[in-house]
CSV table of C-alpha atoms in Angstrom, one decimal:
chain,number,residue,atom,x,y,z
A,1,UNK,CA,-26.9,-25.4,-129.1
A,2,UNK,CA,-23.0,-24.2,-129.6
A,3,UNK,CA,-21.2,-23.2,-132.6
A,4,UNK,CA,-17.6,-24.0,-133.3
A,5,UNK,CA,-15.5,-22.1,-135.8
A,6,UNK,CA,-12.1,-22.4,-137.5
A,7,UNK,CA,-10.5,-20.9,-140.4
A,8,UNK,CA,-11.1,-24.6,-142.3
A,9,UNK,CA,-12.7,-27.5,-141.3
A,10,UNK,CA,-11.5,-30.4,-142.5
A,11,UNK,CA,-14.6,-33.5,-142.4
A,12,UNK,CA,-13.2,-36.6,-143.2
A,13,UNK,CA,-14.3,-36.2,-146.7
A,14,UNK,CA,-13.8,-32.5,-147.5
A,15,UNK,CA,-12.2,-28.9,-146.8
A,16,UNK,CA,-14.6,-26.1,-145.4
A,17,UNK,CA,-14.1,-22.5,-145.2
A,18,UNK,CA,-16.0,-20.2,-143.5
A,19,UNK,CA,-18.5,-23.0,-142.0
A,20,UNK,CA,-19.2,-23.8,-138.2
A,21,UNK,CA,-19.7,-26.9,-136.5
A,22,UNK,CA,-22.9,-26.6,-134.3
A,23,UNK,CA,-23.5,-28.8,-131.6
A,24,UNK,CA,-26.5,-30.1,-129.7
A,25,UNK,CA,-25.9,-32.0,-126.3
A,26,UNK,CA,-23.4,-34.8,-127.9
A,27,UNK,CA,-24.3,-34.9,-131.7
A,28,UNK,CA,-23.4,-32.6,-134.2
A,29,UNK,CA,-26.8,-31.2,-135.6
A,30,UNK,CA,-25.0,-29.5,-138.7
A,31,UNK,CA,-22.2,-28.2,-140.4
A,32,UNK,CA,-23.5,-24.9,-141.8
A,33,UNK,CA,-22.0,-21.3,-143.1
A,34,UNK,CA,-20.7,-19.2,-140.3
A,35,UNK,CA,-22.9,-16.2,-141.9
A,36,UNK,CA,-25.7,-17.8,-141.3
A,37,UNK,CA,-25.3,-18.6,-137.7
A,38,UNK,CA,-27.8,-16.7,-135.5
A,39,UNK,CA,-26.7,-14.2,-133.3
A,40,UNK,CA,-28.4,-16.0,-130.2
A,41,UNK,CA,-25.8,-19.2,-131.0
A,42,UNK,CA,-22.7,-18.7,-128.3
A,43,UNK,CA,-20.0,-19.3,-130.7
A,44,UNK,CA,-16.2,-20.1,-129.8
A,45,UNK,CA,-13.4,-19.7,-132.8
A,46,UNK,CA,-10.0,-20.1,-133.3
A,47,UNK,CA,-8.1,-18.2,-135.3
A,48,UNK,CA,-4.8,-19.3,-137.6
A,49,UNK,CA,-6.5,-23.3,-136.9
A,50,UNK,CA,-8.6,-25.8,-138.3
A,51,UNK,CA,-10.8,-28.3,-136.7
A,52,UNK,CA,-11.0,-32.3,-137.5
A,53,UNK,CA,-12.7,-35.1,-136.3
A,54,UNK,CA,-11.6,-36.9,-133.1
A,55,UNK,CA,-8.7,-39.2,-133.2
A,56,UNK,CA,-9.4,-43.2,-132.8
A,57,UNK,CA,-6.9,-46.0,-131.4
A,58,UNK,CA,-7.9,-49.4,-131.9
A,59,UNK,CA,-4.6,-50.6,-130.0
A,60,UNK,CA,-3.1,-49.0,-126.9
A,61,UNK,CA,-2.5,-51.1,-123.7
A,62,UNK,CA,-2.2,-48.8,-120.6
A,63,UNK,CA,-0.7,-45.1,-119.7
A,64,UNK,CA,0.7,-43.5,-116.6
A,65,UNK,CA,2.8,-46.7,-115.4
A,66,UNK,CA,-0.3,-48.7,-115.6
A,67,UNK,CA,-0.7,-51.5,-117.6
A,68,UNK,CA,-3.8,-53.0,-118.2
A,69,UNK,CA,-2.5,-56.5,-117.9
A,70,UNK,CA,-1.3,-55.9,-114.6
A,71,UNK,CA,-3.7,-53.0,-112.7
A,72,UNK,CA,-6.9,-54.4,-114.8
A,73,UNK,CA,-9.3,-51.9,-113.0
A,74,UNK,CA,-11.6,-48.6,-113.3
A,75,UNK,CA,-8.5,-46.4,-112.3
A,76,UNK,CA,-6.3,-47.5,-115.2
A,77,UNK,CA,-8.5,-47.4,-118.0
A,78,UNK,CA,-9.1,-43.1,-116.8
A,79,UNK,CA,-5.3,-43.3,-116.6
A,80,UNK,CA,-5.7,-44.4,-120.0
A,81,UNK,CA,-8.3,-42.5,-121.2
A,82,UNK,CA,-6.5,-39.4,-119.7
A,83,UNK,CA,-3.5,-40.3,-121.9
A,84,UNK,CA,-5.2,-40.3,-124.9
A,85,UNK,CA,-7.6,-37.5,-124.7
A,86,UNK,CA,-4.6,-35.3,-124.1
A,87,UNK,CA,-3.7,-35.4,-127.7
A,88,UNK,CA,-6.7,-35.6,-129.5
A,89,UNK,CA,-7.7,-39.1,-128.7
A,90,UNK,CA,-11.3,-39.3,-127.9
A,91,UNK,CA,-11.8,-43.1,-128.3
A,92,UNK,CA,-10.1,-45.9,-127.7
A,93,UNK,CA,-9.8,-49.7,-127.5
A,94,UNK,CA,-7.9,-50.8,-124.2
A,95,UNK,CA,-5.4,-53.7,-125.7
A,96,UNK,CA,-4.7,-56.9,-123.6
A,97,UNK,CA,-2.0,-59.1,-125.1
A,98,UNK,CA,-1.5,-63.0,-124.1
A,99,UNK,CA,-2.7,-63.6,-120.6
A,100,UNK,CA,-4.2,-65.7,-118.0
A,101,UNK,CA,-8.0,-65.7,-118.9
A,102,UNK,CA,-8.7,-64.4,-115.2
A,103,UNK,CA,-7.2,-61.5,-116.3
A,104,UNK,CA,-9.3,-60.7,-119.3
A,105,UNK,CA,-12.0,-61.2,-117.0
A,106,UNK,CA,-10.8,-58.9,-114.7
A,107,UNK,CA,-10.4,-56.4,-117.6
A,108,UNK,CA,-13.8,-56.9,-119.2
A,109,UNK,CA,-15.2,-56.0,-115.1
A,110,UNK,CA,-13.2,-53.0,-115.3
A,111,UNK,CA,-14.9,-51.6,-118.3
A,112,UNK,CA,-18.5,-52.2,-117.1
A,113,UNK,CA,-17.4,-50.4,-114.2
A,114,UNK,CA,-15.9,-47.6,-116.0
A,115,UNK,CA,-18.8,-47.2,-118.3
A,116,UNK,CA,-21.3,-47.5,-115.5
A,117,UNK,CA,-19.7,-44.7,-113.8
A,118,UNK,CA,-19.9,-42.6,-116.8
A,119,UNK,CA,-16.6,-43.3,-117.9
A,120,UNK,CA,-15.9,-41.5,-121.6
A,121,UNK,CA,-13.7,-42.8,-124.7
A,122,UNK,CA,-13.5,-46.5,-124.0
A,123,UNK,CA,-15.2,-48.5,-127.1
A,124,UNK,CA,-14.8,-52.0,-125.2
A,125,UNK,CA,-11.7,-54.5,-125.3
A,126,UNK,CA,-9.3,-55.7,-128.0
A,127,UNK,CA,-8.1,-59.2,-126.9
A,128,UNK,CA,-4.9,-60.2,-128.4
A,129,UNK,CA,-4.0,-63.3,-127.8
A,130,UNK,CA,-4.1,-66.0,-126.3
A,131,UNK,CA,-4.9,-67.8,-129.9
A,132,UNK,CA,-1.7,-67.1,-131.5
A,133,UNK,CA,1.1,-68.7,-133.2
A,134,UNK,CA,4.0,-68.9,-130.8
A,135,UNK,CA,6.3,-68.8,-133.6
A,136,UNK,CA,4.9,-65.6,-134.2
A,137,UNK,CA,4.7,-64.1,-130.6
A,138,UNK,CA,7.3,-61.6,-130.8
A,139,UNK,CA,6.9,-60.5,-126.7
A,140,UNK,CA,3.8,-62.2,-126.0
A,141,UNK,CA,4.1,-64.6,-123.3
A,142,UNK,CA,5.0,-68.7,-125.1
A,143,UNK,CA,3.7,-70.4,-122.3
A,144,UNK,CA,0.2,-69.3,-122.5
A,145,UNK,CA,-0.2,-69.4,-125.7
A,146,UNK,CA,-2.6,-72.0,-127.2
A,147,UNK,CA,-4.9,-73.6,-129.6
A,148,UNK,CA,-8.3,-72.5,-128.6
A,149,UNK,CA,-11.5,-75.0,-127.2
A,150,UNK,CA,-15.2,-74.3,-128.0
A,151,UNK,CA,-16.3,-74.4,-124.6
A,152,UNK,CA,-13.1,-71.9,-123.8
A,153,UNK,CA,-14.2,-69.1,-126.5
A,154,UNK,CA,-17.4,-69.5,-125.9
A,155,UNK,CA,-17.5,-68.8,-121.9
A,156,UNK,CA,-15.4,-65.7,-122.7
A,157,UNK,CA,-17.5,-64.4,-125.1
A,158,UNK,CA,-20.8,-65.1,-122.9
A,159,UNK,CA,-18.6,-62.7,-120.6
A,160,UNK,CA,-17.4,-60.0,-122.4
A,161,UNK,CA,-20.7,-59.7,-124.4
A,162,UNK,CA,-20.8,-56.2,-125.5
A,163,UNK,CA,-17.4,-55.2,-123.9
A,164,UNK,CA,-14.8,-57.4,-126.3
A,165,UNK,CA,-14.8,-55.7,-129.6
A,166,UNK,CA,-12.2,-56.9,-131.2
A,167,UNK,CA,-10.3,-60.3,-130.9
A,168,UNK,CA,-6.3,-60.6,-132.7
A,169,UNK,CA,-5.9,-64.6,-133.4
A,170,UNK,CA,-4.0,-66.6,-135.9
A,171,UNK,CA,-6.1,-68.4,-138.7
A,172,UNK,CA,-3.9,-71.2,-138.5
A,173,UNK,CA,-4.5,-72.7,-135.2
A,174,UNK,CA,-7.7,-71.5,-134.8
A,175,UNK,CA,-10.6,-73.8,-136.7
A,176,UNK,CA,-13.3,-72.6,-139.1
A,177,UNK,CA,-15.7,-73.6,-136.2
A,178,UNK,CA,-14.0,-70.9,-133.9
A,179,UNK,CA,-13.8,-68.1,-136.0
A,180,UNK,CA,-17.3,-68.7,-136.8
A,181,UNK,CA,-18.2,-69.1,-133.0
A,182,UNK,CA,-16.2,-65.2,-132.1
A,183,UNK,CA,-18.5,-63.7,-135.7
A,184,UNK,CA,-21.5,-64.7,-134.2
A,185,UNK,CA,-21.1,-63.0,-131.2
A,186,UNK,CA,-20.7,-60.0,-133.4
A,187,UNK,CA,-16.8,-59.3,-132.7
A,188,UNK,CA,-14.7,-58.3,-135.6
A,189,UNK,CA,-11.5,-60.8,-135.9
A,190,UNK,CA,-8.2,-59.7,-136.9
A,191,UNK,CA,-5.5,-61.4,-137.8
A,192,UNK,CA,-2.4,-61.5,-136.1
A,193,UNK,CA,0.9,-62.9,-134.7
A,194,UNK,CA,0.4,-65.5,-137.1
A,195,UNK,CA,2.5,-67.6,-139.5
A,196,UNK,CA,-0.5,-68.4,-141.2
A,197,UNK,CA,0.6,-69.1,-145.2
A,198,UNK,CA,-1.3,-67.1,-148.3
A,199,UNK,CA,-4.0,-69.6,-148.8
A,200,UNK,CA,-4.9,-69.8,-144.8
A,201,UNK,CA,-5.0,-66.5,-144.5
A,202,UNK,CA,-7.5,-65.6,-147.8
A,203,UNK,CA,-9.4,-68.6,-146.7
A,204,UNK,CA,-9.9,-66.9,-143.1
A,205,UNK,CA,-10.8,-63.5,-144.7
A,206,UNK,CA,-13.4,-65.3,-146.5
A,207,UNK,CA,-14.5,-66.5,-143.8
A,208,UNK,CA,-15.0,-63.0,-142.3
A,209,UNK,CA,-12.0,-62.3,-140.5
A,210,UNK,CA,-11.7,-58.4,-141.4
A,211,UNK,CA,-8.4,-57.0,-140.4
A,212,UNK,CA,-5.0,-58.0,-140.2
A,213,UNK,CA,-3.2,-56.2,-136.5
A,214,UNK,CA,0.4,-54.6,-136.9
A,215,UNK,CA,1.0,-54.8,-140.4
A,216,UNK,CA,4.2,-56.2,-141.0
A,217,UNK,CA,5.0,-56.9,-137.3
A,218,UNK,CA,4.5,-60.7,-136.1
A,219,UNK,CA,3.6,-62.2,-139.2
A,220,UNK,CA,4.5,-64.2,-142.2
A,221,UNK,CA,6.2,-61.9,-144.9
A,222,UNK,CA,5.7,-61.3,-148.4
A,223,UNK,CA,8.2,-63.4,-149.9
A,224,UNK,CA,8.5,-64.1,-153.4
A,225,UNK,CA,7.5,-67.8,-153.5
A,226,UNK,CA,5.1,-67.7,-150.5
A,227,UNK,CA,3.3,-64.1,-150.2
A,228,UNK,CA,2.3,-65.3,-146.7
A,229,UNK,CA,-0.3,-63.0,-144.3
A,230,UNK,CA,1.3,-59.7,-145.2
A,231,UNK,CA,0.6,-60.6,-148.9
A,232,UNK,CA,-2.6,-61.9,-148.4
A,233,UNK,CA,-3.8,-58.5,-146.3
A,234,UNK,CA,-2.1,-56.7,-149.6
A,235,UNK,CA,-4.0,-58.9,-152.3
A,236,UNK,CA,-7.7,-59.1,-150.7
A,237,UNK,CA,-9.5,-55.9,-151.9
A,238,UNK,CA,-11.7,-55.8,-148.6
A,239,UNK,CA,-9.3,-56.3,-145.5
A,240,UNK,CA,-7.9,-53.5,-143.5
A,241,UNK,CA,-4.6,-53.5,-141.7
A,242,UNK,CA,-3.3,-51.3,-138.6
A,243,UNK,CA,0.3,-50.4,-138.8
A,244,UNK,CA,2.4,-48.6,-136.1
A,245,UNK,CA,4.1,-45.5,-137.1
A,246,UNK,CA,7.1,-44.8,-134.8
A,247,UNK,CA,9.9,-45.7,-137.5
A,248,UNK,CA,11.2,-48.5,-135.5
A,249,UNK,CA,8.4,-51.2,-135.7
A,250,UNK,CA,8.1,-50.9,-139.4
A,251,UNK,CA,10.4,-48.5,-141.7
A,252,UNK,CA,9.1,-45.3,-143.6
A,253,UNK,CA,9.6,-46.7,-146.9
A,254,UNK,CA,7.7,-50.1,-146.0
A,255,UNK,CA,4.3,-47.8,-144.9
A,256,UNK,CA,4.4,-46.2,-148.0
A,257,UNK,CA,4.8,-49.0,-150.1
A,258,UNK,CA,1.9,-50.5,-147.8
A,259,UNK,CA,0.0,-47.4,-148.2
A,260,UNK,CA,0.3,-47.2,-151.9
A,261,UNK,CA,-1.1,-50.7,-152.2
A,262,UNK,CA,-4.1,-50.8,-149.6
A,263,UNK,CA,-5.3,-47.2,-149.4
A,264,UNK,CA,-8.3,-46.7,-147.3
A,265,UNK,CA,-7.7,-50.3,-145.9
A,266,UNK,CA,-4.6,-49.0,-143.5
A,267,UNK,CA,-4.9,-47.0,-140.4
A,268,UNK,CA,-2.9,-46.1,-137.7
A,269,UNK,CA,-2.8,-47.9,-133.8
A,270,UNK,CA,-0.3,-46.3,-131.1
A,271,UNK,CA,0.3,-49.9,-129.6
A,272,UNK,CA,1.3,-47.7,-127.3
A,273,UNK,CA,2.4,-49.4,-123.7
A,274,UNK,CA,3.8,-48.5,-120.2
A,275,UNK,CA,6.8,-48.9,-117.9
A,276,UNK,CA,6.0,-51.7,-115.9
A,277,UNK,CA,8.2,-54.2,-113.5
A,278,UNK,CA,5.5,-56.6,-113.0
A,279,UNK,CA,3.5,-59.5,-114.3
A,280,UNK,CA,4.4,-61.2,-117.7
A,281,UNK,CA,5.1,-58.1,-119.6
A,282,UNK,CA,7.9,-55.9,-118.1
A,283,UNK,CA,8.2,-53.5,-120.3
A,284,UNK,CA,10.9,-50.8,-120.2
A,285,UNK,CA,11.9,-47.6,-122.6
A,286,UNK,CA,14.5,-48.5,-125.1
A,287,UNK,CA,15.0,-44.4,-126.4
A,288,UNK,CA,11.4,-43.6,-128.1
A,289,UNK,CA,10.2,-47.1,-127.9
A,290,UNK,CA,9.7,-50.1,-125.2
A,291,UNK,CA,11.4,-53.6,-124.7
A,292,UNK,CA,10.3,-56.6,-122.6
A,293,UNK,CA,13.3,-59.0,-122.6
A,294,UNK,CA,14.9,-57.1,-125.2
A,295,UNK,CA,12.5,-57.6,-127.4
A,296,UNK,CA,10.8,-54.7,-129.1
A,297,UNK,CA,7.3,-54.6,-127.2
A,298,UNK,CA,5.8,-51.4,-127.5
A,299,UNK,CA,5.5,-47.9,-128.6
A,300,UNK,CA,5.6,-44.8,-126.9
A,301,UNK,CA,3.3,-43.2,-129.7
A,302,UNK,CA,0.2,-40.7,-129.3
A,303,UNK,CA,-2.3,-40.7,-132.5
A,304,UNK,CA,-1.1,-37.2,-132.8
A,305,UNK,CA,2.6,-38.2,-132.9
A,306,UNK,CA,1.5,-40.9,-135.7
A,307,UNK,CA,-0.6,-38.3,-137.4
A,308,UNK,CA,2.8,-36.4,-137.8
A,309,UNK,CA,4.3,-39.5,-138.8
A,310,UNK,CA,2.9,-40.2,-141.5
A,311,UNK,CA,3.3,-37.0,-143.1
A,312,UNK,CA,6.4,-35.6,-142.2
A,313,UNK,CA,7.9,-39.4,-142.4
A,314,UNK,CA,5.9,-41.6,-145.0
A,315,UNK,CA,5.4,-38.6,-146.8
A,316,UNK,CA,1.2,-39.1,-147.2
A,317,UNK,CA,-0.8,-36.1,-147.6
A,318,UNK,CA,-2.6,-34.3,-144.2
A,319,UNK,CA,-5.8,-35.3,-145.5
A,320,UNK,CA,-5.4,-39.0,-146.1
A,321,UNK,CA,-2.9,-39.1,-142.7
A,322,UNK,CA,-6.1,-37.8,-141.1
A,323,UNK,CA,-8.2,-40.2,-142.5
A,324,UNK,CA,-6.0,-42.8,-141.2
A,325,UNK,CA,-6.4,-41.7,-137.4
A,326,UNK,CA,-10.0,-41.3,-137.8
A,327,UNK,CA,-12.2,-42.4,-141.2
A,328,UNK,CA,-10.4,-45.4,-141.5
A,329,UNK,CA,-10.2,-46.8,-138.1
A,330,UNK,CA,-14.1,-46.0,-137.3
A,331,UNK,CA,-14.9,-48.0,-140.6
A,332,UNK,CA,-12.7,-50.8,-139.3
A,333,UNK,CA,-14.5,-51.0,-136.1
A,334,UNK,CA,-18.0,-50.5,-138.3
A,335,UNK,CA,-18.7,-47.2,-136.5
A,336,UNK,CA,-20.7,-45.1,-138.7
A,337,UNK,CA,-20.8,-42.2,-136.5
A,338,UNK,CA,-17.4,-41.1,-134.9
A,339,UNK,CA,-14.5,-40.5,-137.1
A,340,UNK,CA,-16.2,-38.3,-138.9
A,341,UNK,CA,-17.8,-34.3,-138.7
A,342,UNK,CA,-21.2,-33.8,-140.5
A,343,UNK,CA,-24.7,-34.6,-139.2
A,344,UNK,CA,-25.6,-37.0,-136.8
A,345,UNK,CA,-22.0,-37.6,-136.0
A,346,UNK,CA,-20.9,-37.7,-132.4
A,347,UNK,CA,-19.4,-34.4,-131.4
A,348,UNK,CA,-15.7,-34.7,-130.3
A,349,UNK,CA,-13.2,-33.1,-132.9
A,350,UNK,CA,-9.7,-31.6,-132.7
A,351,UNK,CA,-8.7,-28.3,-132.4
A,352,UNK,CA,-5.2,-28.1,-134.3
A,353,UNK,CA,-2.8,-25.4,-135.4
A,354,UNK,CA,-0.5,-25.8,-138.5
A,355,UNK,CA,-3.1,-28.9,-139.4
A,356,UNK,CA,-0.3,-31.0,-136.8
A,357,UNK,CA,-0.4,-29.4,-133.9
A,358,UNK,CA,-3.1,-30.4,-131.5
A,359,UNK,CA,-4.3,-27.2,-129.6
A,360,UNK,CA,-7.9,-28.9,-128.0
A,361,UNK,CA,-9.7,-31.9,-128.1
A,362,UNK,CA,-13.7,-31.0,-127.9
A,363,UNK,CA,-15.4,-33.7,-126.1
A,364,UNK,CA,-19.0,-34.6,-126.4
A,365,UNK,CA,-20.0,-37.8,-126.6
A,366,UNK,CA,-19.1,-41.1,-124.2
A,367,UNK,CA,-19.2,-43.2,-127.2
């Protein structure tokens, strides 16, 4: 067993002073008073820092110049890995947008292979796309974009079983039989680069579609006379929404606005991409963010960078910014036991210094 002290702790829930985080092989066995530690416990501290859980991105699609989509292998997803544990990622949900189904394939073998080599930090796959609206595709690619078949979704699913996680569709061009077909294969469904009307879109989260991806971005607005997907994800007391906070795919005063309305319900991604001149998505940095045909197609995010974001930007407290990388994100994904610091939790935090700056990410536990 280790100890791990700070000047504060900060839980998910709460503030500590003078407590210690002790560890036992990749769980956290308690949270208790430094005085009480014994003296056999090795014990490392950091002065003028605090220490809060491990961040969480549910949507980041390659690092390093390697783009899942095009190198779908064991080698990018430690590129990706790498990128995110370097700023206080410790989990994360590889991204695939629109593509050739051979390629989610490819994707889904990569992670089994990364896993069964002991691979850390990878969760599984979000699939977004190909089950979107194409008036709603922003960069995705138009041409393989479709309305889904049974027999399609269900061979992918058979798969991917316990590697695809997460699935981004529209409601509106996928049917109630569909939706229900992805649920019972225990994925969570969010809803996304759709034009799907208010009704649609409250009759899909009644269904048990959970999350809405990117709010804001590739979607029907809020309008005054039709309150469309955005307004739907604002009006339904039990859907979450991820939102990307660089300032150029949604403005400051739009994720407070969004933030005031849904609380807990809204977390932070990275939708963070590569430079890349090959396959369907070429993207390329336009100044702090990336373009694929001139289209905005990316960020060039950490969770970190979003962490400070939030509050130096959108003006939301430390505590609830944190929450936002970690709490809120693990409750989307219906993890109970990352995203957090108390017993039983899985022991990977964040070291950080003036409650922004990441000074060490503690790693633990694979998942």
């Amino acid at each position: 067993m280790k100890a791990f002290t700070a000047d504060k702790i900060f839980t998910g829930k709460e503030w500590l002073s003078g407590y210690s985080v002790l560890v036992l092989n990749d769980e956290i066995a308690d949270v208790v008073a430094t005085a009480s530690l014994p003296g056999s416990v090795e014990n490392q501290s950091w002065k003028d820092a605090c220490i809060a859980p491990a961040f969480i991105d549910l949507q980041i699609y390659g690092a390093a110049e390697r783009l899942l989509a095009v190198y779908p292998d064991e080698k990018t997803l430690q590129a990706l890995a790498a990128y995110c544990f370097s700023s206080g990622t410790a989990y994360c949900l590889p991204t695939l947008a629109t593509n050739e189904i051979k390629v989610f394939l490819q994707a889904i073998d990569a992670v089994k292979t990364y896993w069964q080599h002991g691979g850390k930090g990878v969760l599984g796959l979000h699939l977004e796309g190909p089950w979107i609206s194409k008036e709603k595709r922003g960069a995705h690619v138009e041409s393989l974009i479709h309305s889904p078949a049974v027999d399609e979704v269900r061979s992918l699913l058979e798969y991917g079983k316990g590697v695809i996680k997460m699935i981004t569709l529209a409601p509106e061009i996928c049917s109630p039989e569909i939706i229900e077909l992805i649920l019972s294969y225990n994925i969570i469904i969010s809803a996304g680069h759709s034009n799907a009307g208010y009704q649609q879109a409250i009759k899909s989260f009644e269904q048990g579609v959970t999350l809405v991806t990117h709010l804001y971005n590739a979607m029907s607005g809020l309008h005054h006379r039709e309150a469309g997907l955005t307004g739907a994800a604002f009006d339904h007391s039990s859907v979450m929404a991820s939102i990307i906070a660089d300032g150029y795919h949604v403005a400051w005063p739009a994720i407070r606005i969004a933030k005031k309305i849904m609380g807990e319900r809204l977390f932070a991604i990275t939708d963070a991409v590569t430079t890349t001149a090959q396959g369907y998505y070429r993207h390329y940095p336009a100044g702090e963010k990336f373009e694929a045909a001139g289209i905005l197609s990316g960020s060039s995010l950490t969770m970190s960078k979003a962490l400070k974001n939030l509050v130096k930007h959108a003006g939301i407290q430390w505590e609830e910014a944190i929450r936002m990388c970690t709490v809120y994100p693990a409750a989307a994904l219906k993890q109970k036991n990352i995203g957090c610091i108390e017993k039983g939790c899985k022991a990977n935090f964040v070291v950080m210094k003036n409650e922004l700056d990441v000074l060490e990410l503690l790693r633990f536990a694979a998942e």
